[in-house]
Amino acid sequence: MSRNQEPVLVAPSLLAADFLHLDSEIRMINGSEADWFHLDIMDGVFVPNLSFGFPVVEKISEAAQKPLDVHLMIIDPDRYIHRFREAGASVISVHYETCPHLHRTLDFIKKTGARAGVVLNPHSPVSLLGEVIREADLVLIMSVNPGFGGQKFIESTYEKLTELRELCAKKNATPLIQVDGGVDLSNAGALVKAGAGILVAGNAIFRSREPLSVIRRMKNLHV
Ligand code: DX5
Ligand code: ZN
């Protein structure tokens, strides 16, 4: 099965940016070929780490000239969806593992005008999404256990992407397919081949000496 001909989207994860110079990091991404800003929100409960909250997201939104893709690693995300939308989020993704009423949560996100994403942890099988796949604008497959940047990519992600494409075909669903965690130039080509349409990358971009060239090379991957 070959991927459709849509261009690959690249979403740099600001978690790996230099927070002391966030303004220049954002300007660098504004001037790059990247498509979205990926913002990782962590609550110290669902994941064993804290990141940043509304004041920082609002400031990023003022400086960013591309859509904000907000990845919520928080319990009970319904409580904060409106506030993230108000803070500037265009895409809001919630973890399957945090949503007992996922169908309702996705609907809630869409009603705010944002695109709704659902995220699967590495241990959660794709089959869990069977009944909601048509409600999701985006499915994010985690290729590390969420909570930290700079972790090792989990190889079974490729198989999961294939299963997700099969599920989408079976259910006649067309969500965007995103991969997040340990993505770099060594695996990006294979991920796109396996079905990923959006690549999230933190360290591979912000810790590179040539971030613009890394982004360009990721953008130019086609199957
Ligand atoms: C992990 C986050 C990722 C992380 C990716 O919980 O969801 O978005 O920032 O960072 P890298 O690309 O460095 O693995
Ligand atoms: Zn993320």
Coordinates of C-alpha atoms and ligand atoms in Angstrom, one line a residue:
M1 CA 0.0 0.0 0.0
S2 CA 1.5 3.4 -0.9
R3 CA 0.9 6.6 0.9
N4 CA -1.2 9.3 -0.7
Q5 CA 0.7 12.1 -2.5
E6 CA 0.0 14.8 0.2
P7 CA 3.2 16.6 1.2
V8 CA 4.7 15.6 4.6
L9 CA 3.9 18.1 7.4
V10 CA 6.6 18.9 9.9
A11 CA 5.8 20.0 13.4
P12 CA 8.8 21.0 15.4
S13 CA 8.3 20.3 19.2
L14 CA 9.2 23.4 21.1
L15 CA 10.0 21.3 24.2
A16 CA 13.5 20.9 22.8
A17 CA 13.9 24.7 22.1
D18 CA 16.0 27.0 24.1
F19 CA 13.5 28.5 26.5
L20 CA 15.7 31.4 27.3
H21 CA 15.6 32.4 23.6
L22 CA 12.1 31.3 22.7
D23 CA 11.5 34.3 20.6
S24 CA 14.4 33.6 18.2
E25 CA 13.6 29.9 18.2
I26 CA 10.0 30.8 17.1
R27 CA 11.2 33.2 14.5
M28 CA 13.5 30.5 13.1
I29 CA 10.5 28.1 12.7
N30 CA 8.4 31.0 11.2
G31 CA 11.1 31.4 8.5
S32 CA 11.4 27.6 7.9
E33 CA 9.5 25.2 5.8
A34 CA 7.9 23.7 8.9
D35 CA 4.1 23.6 9.0
W36 CA 3.0 23.6 12.6
F37 CA 4.4 24.4 16.1
H38 CA 4.0 21.3 18.3
L39 CA 3.4 22.2 22.0
D40 CA 3.7 19.5 24.7
I41 CA 1.6 20.2 27.8
M42 CA 2.4 17.9 30.7
D43 CA 0.7 17.8 34.1
G44 CA 3.1 15.7 36.3
V45 CA 0.2 13.2 36.8
F46 CA -0.5 11.5 33.5
V47 CA 3.2 11.8 32.7
P48 CA 6.1 12.1 35.1
N49 CA 7.1 15.6 34.0
L50 CA 5.8 19.2 33.9
S51 CA 6.3 21.5 30.9
F52 CA 4.5 24.8 30.5
G53 CA 1.0 26.3 30.7
F54 CA -1.3 29.0 29.4
P55 CA 0.9 32.1 29.8
V56 CA 3.6 30.5 27.8
V57 CA 1.2 29.2 25.1
E58 CA -0.4 32.6 24.8
K59 CA 3.0 34.2 24.2
I60 CA 4.0 31.5 21.7
S61 CA 0.7 32.2 19.9
E62 CA 1.6 35.9 19.6
A63 CA 4.9 35.2 18.0
A64 CA 4.0 32.1 15.9
Q65 CA 3.0 32.5 12.3
K66 CA 2.0 28.9 11.9
P67 CA -0.8 26.8 13.5
L68 CA -0.3 25.6 17.1
D69 CA -0.6 21.9 17.5
V70 CA -1.3 21.2 21.2
H71 CA -0.5 17.8 22.6
L72 CA -2.2 17.4 26.0
M73 CA -0.5 14.9 28.3
I74 CA -2.9 15.8 31.1
I75 CA -5.7 14.0 33.0
D76 CA -9.2 15.2 32.5
P77 CA -8.4 17.3 29.5
D78 CA -12.0 18.5 29.0
R79 CA -11.5 21.0 31.8
Y80 CA -8.9 22.9 29.8
I81 CA -9.9 22.5 26.1
H82 CA -11.6 25.9 25.9
R83 CA -8.6 27.7 27.5
F84 CA -6.2 26.1 25.1
R85 CA -8.4 27.1 22.2
E86 CA -8.5 30.7 23.5
A87 CA -4.8 30.6 24.0
G88 CA -4.4 30.0 20.2
A89 CA -4.5 26.2 19.6
S90 CA -5.6 25.2 16.1
V91 CA -5.2 21.4 16.8
I92 CA -5.9 19.9 20.2
S93 CA -5.0 16.3 20.8
V94 CA -5.9 14.2 23.8
H95 CA -4.7 10.8 25.0
Y96 CA -7.0 7.9 24.6
E97 CA -5.7 6.8 28.0
T98 CA -7.0 10.0 29.7
C99 CA -10.5 10.1 28.2
P100 CA -13.3 7.8 29.5
H101 CA -15.7 9.6 27.2
L102 CA -13.5 10.1 24.2
H103 CA -16.3 10.5 21.7
R104 CA -17.6 13.4 23.7
T105 CA -14.2 14.9 24.2
L106 CA -13.4 14.9 20.5
D107 CA -16.8 16.5 19.8
F108 CA -16.1 19.1 22.4
I109 CA -12.8 20.0 20.8
K110 CA -14.4 20.3 17.3
K111 CA -17.2 22.5 18.7
T112 CA -14.5 25.0 19.8
G113 CA -13.4 25.3 16.1
A114 CA -10.1 23.4 16.7
R115 CA -9.2 20.2 14.9
A116 CA -9.5 17.2 17.2
G117 CA -6.7 14.6 17.7
V118 CA -6.4 11.4 19.6
V119 CA -3.1 10.1 20.9
L120 CA -2.1 6.5 21.6
N121 CA 0.6 5.5 24.0
P122 CA 3.0 2.9 22.8
H123 CA 1.2 0.1 24.8
S124 CA -2.3 1.0 23.4
P125 CA -3.3 -0.9 20.3
V126 CA -4.7 0.8 17.3
S127 CA -7.9 -1.4 17.5
L128 CA -9.0 0.8 20.5
L129 CA -9.9 3.5 18.0
G130 CA -12.3 1.5 16.0
E131 CA -15.5 3.2 17.2
V132 CA -14.1 6.8 17.2
I133 CA -11.7 6.9 14.2
R134 CA -14.2 8.7 12.0
E135 CA -14.6 11.4 14.7
A136 CA -10.9 12.2 14.8
D137 CA -9.3 14.8 12.5
L138 CA -5.9 13.5 13.6
V139 CA -4.4 10.3 15.1
L140 CA -1.1 10.6 16.9
I141 CA 1.0 7.5 17.4
M142 CA 3.5 7.9 20.2
S143 CA 6.8 6.4 19.3
V144 CA 8.2 6.9 22.8
N145 CA 6.5 6.9 26.2
P146 CA 5.3 10.5 26.6
G147 CA 6.9 12.8 29.1
F148 CA 10.3 13.6 27.8
G149 CA 12.1 14.7 24.7
G150 CA 15.2 13.0 23.5
Q151 CA 14.2 9.4 24.0
K152 CA 14.9 6.4 21.8
F153 CA 12.4 5.7 19.0
I154 CA 10.3 2.5 19.5
E155 CA 10.7 0.3 16.4
S156 CA 7.2 -1.3 16.6
T157 CA 5.8 2.0 15.6
Y158 CA 6.1 1.1 11.9
E159 CA 3.8 -1.9 12.4
K160 CA 1.3 0.2 14.3
L161 CA 1.2 2.7 11.4
T162 CA 0.4 -0.1 9.0
E163 CA -2.4 -1.3 11.3
L164 CA -3.7 2.2 11.6
R165 CA -3.9 2.6 7.8
E166 CA -5.7 -0.7 7.6
L167 CA -8.2 0.4 10.3
C168 CA -8.8 3.7 8.5
A169 CA -9.4 1.9 5.2
K170 CA -11.8 -0.5 6.9
K171 CA -13.7 2.3 8.6
N172 CA -13.6 4.7 5.7
A173 CA -11.8 7.3 7.9
T174 CA -9.2 9.8 6.7
P175 CA -7.6 11.3 9.8
L176 CA -4.2 12.9 9.5
I177 CA -1.6 10.5 10.9
Q178 CA 1.1 11.9 13.1
V179 CA 4.1 10.4 14.8
D180 CA 5.9 11.8 17.9
G181 CA 9.0 10.8 19.8
G182 CA 12.6 10.0 18.7
V183 CA 11.8 11.1 15.1
D184 CA 14.9 12.1 13.1
L185 CA 16.4 11.9 9.7
S186 CA 17.4 8.2 10.2
N187 CA 13.8 7.1 10.6
A188 CA 11.7 9.8 9.0
G189 CA 11.7 8.3 5.5
A190 CA 10.5 4.9 6.7
L191 CA 7.8 6.5 8.9
V192 CA 6.4 8.4 5.9
K193 CA 6.5 5.2 3.9
A194 CA 4.6 3.4 6.7
G195 CA 1.9 6.1 6.6
A196 CA 2.9 9.0 8.7
G197 CA 1.7 12.3 7.2
I198 CA 3.0 14.6 10.1
L199 CA 6.3 14.3 11.7
V200 CA 6.9 15.8 15.1
A201 CA 10.5 16.3 16.0
G202 CA 12.1 18.1 18.9
N203 CA 15.8 17.3 19.4
A204 CA 16.4 16.4 15.8
I205 CA 15.5 20.0 14.9
F206 CA 16.4 22.2 17.8
R207 CA 19.6 20.5 18.8
S208 CA 20.8 20.4 15.2
R209 CA 23.4 22.9 13.9
E210 CA 21.3 23.2 10.8
P211 CA 17.7 23.1 11.9
L212 CA 16.4 24.6 8.6
S213 CA 18.1 21.9 6.6
V214 CA 16.7 19.1 8.8
I215 CA 13.2 20.6 8.3
R216 CA 13.7 20.9 4.6
R217 CA 14.9 17.3 4.3
M218 CA 11.9 16.1 6.3
K219 CA 9.6 18.1 4.1
N220 CA 11.1 16.6 1.0
L221 CA 10.3 13.0 1.9
H222 CA 7.8 11.4 -0.5
V223 CA 6.8 7.9 -1.2
Ligands
DX5_1 C1 7.2 13.6 24.4 C2 6.6 14.7 23.5 C3 7.4 14.9 22.3 C4 8.8 15.3 22.4 C5 9.5 14.9 21.2 O1 6.3 13.4 25.5 O2 5.3 14.4 23.2 O3 6.7 15.8 21.4 O4 9.0 16.7 22.6 O5 10.9 15.1 21.3 P1 12.0 14.3 20.5 O6 11.7 14.6 19.0 O7 13.2 15.0 21.0 O8 11.8 12.9 20.9
ZN2 ZN 4.3 15.7 21.7

